[in-house]
Short mmCIF file of C-alpha atoms in Angstrom, two decimals:
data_model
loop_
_atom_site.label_atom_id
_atom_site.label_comp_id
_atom_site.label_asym_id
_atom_site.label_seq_id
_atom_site.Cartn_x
_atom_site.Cartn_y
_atom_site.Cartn_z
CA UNK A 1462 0.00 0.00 0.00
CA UNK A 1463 2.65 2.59 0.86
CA UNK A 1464 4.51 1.77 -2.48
CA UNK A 1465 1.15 2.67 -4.41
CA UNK A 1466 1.15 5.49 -2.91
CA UNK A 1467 4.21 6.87 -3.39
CA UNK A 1468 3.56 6.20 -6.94
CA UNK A 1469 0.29 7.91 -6.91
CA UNK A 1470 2.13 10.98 -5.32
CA UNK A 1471 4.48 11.03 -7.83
CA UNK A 1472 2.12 10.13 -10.89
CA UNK A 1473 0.08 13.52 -9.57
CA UNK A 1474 3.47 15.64 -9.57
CA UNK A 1475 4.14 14.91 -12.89
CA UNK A 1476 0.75 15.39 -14.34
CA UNK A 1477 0.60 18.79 -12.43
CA UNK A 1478 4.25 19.73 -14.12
CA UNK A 1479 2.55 18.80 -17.65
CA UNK A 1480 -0.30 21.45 -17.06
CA UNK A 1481 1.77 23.90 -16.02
CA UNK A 1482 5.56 23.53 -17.18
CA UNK A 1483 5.95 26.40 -20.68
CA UNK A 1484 6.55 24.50 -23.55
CA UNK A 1485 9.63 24.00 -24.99
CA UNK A 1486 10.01 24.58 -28.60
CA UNK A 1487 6.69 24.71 -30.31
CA UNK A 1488 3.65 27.90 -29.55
CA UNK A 1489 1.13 26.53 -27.53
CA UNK A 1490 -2.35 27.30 -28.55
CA UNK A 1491 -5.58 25.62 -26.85
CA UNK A 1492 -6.32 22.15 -28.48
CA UNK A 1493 -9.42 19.98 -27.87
CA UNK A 1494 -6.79 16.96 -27.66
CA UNK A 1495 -3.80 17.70 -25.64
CA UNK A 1496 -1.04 15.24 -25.76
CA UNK A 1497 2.31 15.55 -22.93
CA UNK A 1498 5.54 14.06 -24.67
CA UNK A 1499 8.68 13.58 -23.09
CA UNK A 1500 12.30 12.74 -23.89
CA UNK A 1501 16.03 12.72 -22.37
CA UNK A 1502 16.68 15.51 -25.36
CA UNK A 1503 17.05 19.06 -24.86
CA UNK A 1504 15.81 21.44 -27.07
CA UNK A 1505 19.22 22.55 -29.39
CA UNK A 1506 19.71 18.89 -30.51
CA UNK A 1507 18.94 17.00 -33.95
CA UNK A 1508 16.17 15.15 -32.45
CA UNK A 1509 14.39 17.34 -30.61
CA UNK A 1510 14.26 19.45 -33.31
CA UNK A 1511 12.86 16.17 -35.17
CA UNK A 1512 10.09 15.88 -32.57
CA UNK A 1513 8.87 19.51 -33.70
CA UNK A 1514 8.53 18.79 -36.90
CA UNK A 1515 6.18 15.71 -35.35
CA UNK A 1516 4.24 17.86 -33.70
CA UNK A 1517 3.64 20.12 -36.62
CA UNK A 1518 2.91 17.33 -38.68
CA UNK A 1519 0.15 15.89 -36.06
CA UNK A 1520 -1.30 19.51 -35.71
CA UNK A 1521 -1.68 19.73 -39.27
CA UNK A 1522 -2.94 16.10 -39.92
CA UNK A 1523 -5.68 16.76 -37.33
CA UNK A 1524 -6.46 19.92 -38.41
CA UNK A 1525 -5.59 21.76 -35.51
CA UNK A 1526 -7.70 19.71 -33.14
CA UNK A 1527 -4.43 17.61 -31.69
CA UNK A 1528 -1.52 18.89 -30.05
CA UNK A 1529 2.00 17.29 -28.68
CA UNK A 1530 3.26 19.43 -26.15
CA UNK A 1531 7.09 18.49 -25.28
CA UNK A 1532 9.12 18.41 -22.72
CA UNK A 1533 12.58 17.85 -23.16
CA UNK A 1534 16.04 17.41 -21.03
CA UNK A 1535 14.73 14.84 -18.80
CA UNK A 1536 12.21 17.71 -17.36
CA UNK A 1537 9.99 14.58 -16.28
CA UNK A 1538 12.82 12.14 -15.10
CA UNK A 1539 14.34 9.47 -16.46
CA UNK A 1540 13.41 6.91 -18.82
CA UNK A 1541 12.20 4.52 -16.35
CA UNK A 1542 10.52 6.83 -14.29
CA UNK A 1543 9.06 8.55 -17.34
CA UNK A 1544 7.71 4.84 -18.75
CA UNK A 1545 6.38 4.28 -15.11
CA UNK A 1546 4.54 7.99 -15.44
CA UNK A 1547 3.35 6.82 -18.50
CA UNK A 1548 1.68 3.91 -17.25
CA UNK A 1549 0.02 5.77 -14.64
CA UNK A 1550 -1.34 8.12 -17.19
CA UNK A 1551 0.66 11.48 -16.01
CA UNK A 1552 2.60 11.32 -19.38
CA UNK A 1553 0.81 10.24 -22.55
CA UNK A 1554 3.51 9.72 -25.46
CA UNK A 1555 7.55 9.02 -25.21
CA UNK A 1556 9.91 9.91 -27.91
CA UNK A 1557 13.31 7.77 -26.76
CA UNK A 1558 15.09 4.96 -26.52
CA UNK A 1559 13.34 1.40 -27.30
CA UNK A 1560 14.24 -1.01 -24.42
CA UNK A 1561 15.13 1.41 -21.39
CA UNK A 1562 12.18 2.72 -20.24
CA UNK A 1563 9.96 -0.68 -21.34
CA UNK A 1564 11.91 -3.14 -20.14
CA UNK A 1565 10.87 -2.20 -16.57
CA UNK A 1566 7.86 -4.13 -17.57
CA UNK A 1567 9.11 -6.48 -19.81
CA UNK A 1568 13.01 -7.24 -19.26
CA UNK A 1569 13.66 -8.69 -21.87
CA UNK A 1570 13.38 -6.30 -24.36
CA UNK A 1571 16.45 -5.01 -22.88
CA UNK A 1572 18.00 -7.64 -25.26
CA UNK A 1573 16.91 -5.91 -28.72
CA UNK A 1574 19.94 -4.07 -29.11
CA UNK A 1575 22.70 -6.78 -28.37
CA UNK A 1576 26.08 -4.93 -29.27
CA UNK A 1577 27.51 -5.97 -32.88
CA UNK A 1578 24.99 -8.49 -33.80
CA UNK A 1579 23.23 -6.61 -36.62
CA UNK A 1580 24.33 -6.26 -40.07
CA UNK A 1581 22.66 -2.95 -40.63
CA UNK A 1582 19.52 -0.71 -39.62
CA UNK A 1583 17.66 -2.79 -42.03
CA UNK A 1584 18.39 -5.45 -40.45
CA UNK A 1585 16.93 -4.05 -37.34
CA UNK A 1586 14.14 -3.33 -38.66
CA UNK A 1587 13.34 -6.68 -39.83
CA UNK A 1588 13.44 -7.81 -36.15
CA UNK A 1589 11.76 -5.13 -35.50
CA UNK A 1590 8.76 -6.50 -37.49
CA UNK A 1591 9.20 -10.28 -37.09
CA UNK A 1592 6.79 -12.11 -35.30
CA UNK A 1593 8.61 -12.20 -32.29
CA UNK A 1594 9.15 -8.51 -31.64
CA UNK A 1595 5.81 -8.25 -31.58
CA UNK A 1596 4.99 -10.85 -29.21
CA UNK A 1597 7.22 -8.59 -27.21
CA UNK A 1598 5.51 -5.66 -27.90
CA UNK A 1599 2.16 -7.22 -27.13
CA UNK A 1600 3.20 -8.36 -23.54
CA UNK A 1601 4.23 -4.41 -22.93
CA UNK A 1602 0.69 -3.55 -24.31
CA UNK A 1603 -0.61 -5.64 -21.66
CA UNK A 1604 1.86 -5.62 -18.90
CA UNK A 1605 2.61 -1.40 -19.01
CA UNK A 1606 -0.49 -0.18 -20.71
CA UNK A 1607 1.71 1.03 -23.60
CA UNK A 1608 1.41 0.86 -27.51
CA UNK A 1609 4.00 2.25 -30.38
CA UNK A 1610 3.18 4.48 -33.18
CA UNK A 1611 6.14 3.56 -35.10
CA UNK A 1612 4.14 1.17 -37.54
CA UNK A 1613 7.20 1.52 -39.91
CA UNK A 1614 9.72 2.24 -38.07
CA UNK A 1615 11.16 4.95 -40.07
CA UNK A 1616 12.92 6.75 -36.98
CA UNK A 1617 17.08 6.14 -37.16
CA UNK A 1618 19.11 7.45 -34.37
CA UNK A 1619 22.56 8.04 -35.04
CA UNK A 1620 23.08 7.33 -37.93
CA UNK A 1621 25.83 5.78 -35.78
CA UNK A 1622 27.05 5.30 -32.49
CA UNK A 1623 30.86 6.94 -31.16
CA UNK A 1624 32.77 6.57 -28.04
CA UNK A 1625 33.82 9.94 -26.79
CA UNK A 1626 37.66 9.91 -24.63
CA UNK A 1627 39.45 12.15 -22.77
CA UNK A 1628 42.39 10.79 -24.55
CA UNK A 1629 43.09 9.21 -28.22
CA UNK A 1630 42.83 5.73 -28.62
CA UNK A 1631 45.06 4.27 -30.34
CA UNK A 1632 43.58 0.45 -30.71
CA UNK A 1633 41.15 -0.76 -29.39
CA UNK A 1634 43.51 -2.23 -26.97
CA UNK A 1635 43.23 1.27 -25.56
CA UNK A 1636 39.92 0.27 -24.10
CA UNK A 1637 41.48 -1.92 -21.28
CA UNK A 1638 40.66 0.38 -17.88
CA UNK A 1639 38.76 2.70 -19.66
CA UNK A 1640 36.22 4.22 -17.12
CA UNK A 1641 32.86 4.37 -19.49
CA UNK A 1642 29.84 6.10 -18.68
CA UNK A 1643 26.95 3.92 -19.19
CA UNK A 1644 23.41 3.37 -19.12
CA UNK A 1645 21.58 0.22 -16.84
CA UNK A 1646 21.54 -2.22 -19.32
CA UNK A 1647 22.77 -5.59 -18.24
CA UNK A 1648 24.04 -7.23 -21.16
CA UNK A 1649 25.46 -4.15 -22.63
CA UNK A 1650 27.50 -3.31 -19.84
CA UNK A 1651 28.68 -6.98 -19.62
CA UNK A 1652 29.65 -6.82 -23.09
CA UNK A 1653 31.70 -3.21 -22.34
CA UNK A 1654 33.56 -4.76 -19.70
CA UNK A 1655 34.47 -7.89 -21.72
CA UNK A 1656 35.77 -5.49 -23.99
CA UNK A 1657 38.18 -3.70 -21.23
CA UNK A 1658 35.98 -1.13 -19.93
CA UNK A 1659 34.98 -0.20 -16.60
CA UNK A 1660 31.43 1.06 -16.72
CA UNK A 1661 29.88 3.07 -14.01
CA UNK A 1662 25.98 4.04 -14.80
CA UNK A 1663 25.23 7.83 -14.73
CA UNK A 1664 21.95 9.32 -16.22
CA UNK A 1665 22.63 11.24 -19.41
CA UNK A 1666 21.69 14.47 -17.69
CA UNK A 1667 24.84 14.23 -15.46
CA UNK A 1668 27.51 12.81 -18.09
CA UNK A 1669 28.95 16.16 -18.57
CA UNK A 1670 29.70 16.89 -15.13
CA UNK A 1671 30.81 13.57 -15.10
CA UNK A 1672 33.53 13.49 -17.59
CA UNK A 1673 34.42 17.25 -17.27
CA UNK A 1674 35.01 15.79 -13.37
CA UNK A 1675 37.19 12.67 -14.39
CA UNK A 1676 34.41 10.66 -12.81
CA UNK A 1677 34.45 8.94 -16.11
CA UNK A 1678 36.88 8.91 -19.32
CA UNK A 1679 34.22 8.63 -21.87
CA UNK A 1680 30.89 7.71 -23.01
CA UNK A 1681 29.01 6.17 -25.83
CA UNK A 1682 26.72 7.73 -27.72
CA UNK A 1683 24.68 8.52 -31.64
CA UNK A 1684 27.06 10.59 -33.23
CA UNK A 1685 24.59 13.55 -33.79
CA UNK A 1686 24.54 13.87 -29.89
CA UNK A 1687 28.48 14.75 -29.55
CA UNK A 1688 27.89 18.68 -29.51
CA UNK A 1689 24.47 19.45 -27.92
CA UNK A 1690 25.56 17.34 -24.92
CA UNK A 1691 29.07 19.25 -25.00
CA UNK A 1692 30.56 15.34 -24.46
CA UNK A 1693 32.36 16.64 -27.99
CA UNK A 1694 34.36 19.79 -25.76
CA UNK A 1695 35.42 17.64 -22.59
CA UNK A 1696 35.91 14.15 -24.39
CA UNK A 1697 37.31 15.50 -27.67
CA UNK A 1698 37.97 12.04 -29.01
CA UNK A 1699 35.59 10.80 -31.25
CA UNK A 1700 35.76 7.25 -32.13
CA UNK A 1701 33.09 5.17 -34.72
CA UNK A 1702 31.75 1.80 -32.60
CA UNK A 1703 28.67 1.50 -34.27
CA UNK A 1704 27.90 -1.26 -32.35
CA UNK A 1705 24.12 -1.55 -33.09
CA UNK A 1706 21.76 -0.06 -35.14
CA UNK A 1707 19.26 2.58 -33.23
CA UNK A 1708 16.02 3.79 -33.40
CA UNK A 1709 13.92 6.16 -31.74
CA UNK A 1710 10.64 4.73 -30.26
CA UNK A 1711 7.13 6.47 -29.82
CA UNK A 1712 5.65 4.62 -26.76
CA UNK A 1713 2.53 6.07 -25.92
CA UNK A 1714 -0.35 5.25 -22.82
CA UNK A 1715 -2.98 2.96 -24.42
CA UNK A 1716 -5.73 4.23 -22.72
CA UNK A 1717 -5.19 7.85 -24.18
CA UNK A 1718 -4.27 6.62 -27.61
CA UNK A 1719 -7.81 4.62 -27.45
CA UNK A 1720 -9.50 6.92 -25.87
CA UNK A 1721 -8.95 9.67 -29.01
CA UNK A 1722 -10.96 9.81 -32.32
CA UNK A 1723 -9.77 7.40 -34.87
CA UNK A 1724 -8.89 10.28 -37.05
CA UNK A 1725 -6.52 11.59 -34.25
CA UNK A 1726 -5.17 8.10 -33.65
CA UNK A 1727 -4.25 7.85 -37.82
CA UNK A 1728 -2.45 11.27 -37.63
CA UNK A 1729 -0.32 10.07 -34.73
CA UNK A 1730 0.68 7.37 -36.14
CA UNK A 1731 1.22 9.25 -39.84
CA UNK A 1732 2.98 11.83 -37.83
CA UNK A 1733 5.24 9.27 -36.62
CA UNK A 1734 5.88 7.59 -39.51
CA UNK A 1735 6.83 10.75 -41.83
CA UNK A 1736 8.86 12.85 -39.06
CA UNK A 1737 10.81 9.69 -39.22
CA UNK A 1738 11.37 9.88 -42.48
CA UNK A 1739 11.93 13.20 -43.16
CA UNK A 1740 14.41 13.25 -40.62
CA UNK A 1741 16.52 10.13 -41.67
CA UNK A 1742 16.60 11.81 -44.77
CA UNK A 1743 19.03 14.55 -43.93
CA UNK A 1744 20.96 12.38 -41.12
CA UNK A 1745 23.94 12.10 -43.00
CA UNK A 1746 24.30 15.21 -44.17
CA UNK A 1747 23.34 16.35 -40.45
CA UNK A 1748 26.31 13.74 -38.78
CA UNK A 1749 28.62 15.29 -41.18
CA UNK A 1750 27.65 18.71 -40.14
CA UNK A 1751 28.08 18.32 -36.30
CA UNK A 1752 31.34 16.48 -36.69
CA UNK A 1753 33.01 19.23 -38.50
CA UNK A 1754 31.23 21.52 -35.72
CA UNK A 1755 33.02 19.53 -33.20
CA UNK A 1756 36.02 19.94 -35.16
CA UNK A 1757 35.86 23.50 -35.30
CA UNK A 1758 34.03 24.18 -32.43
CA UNK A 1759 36.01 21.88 -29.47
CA UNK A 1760 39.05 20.80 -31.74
CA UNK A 1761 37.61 17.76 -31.42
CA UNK A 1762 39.27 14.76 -33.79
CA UNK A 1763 36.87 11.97 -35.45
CA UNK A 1764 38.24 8.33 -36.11
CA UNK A 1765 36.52 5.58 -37.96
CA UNK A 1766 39.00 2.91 -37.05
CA UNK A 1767 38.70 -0.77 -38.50
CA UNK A 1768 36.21 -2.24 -36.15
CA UNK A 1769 37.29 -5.71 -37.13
CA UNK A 1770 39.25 -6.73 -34.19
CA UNK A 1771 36.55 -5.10 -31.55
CA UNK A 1772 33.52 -7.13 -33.35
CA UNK A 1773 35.48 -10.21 -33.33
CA UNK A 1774 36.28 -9.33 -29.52
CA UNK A 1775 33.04 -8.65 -28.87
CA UNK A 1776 31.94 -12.27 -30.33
CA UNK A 1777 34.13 -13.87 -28.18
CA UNK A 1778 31.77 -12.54 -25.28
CA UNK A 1779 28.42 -14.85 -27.01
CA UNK A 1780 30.45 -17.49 -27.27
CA UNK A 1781 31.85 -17.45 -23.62
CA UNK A 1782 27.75 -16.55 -22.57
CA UNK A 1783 26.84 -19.30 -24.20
CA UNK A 1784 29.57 -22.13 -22.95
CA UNK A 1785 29.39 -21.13 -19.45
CA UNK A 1786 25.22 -20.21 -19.67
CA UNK A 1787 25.99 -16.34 -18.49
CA UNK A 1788 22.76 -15.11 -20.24
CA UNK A 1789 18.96 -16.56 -19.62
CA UNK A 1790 17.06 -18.40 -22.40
CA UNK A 1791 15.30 -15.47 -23.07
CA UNK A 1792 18.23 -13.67 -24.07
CA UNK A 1793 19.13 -16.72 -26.78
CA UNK A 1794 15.57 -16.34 -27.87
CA UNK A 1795 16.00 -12.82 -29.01
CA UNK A 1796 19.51 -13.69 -30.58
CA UNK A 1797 17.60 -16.60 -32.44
CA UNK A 1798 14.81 -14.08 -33.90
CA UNK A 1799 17.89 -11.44 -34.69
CA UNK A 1800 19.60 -14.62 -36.70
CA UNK A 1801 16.38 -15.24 -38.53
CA UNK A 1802 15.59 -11.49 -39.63
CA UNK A 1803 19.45 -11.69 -41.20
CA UNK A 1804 18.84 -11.73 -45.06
#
């Protein structure tokens, strides 16, 4: 009982920041359907600027009678504590990453994005689509209360990932005592530290002050993220890892998605769909453009070094999981529907 309340306490917090936070990047005008969106992004990055475009796009679709309203920077928390908001119905939509935030309800989705695995976003997004994703999906839907709009999954983070240092590496061998920041992610971590790494978890909010501290040497991250976080000014060494292939997810409480005129529902979901688009369009062009920013900018320096030797490093890690049983059936189920979406 005291748990649920807490939770109710903090589920009406939230849903009294929503009505009365300003909104950050888009005029807010009165809207028969309001809809609260938060992400981890602040308002000068790539993405966020993305998620505008999504709200213009549902505005327009609906004909003014939808709104998004965002809130950016981690405003509302984290991701988990954002996804549990969510469920509770403080927060209605979630532009961010796929497994961090859901796999509080559903652990292991926290195995979709098992480092260099994929061939390519395509790839991904044949998982993404197979049969067994959405078994996974389905047991969110009914364990958090939460659907996707991302019918096509059109949204591409990245369009790679980079490890920022304090210093150059030279190899990969470089990675031995490396202090990473890193997210809560299990596997991932277990992977890092296979690889050399020592990683401590730190929210995104606090990297900066993190690595500017020497709490940590570096941090991974999409390459179009380098500059608005500053990681680019005190972590100047930008390093290609690509080590999976990213997308941003649209999570959104299923009672308020049902709850709205079909019509409203459709230009959600369009909205979704086309921002994506549109914005993977231009990534390129866009990771191109910040690098040479952090160039100029922070004197940053950008590497893509063969990532032969750290793949085939990073293999060695399934194969020791799987001899010595170091990861739970579940884990080997998702690798299994990964194998089968390979072309």
């Amino acid at each position: 009982m005291k748990r649920s309340g807490s939770f109710l306490f903090f589920g009406v917090l939230i849903l009294s920041l929503v009505l009365t936070l300003p909104f950050s990047g888009v005029a807010w005008a009165k809207a028969e359907f309001e809809i609260s969106m938060a992400t981890k992004m602040g308002p000068q990055s790539p993405e966020f600027k993305a998620f505008e475009r999504f709200v213009e796009l549902v505005k327009e679709k609906s004909e003014g009678k939808a709104e998004v309203k965002i809130f950016g920077s981690e405003i509302l928390g984290t991701d988990e504590t954002v996804f549990k908001s969510m469920n509770m119905g403080a927060v209605d939509l979630i532009a961010d990453t796929l497994v961090l935030g859901a796999r509080v309800y559903v652990p292991r989705i926290d195995y979709f994005t098992p480092p260099f695995v994929y061939d390519d976003f395509e790839h991904f997004v044949r998982f993404l689509k197979s049969e067994y994703a959405q078994e996974v999906f389905k047991e969110l839907e009914e364990k958090a209360g939460v659907i996707y709009l991302n019918t096509e999954w059109t949204w591409r983070r990245g369009p790679f990932r980079v490890i920022c240092t304090k210093k150059p590496l030279e190899s990969w061998n470089d990675l031995k005592g490396l202090k990473l920041r890193f997210y809560p992610s299990d596997l991932e971590i277990k992977v890092w530290e296979y690889l050399g790494t020592v990683p401590t978890v730190i929210a995104w909010s606090e990297t900066y002050l993190a690595l500017q501290q020497g709490l940590v040497e570096s941090v991974t991250a999409p390459v179009t993220l380098v500059n608005d976080t500053k990681f680019a000014e005190v972590a100047p060494y930008i390093t290609k890892t690509d080590e999976y292939p990213q997308t941003i997810a649209f999570y959104m409480n299923k009672n308020k998605f049902f709850t709205l005129p079909e019509a409203i529902r459709n230009a959600l979901v369009e909205a979704c769909n086309e921002a994506g688009a549109e914005y993977v369009r231009g990534l390129d062009a866009t990771a191109a453009a910040i690098l040479k920013e952090a160039e100029t900018e922070y004197k940053a320096t950008f590497v893509d070094m063969d990532r032969k030797p750290l793949i085939e490093k990073a293999q060695g890690f399934y194969e020791k999981a799987e001899k010595e049983g170091l990861m739970p059936k579940e884990f080997w189920d998702v690798i299994a529907a990964i194998e089968a979406a390979r072309k």
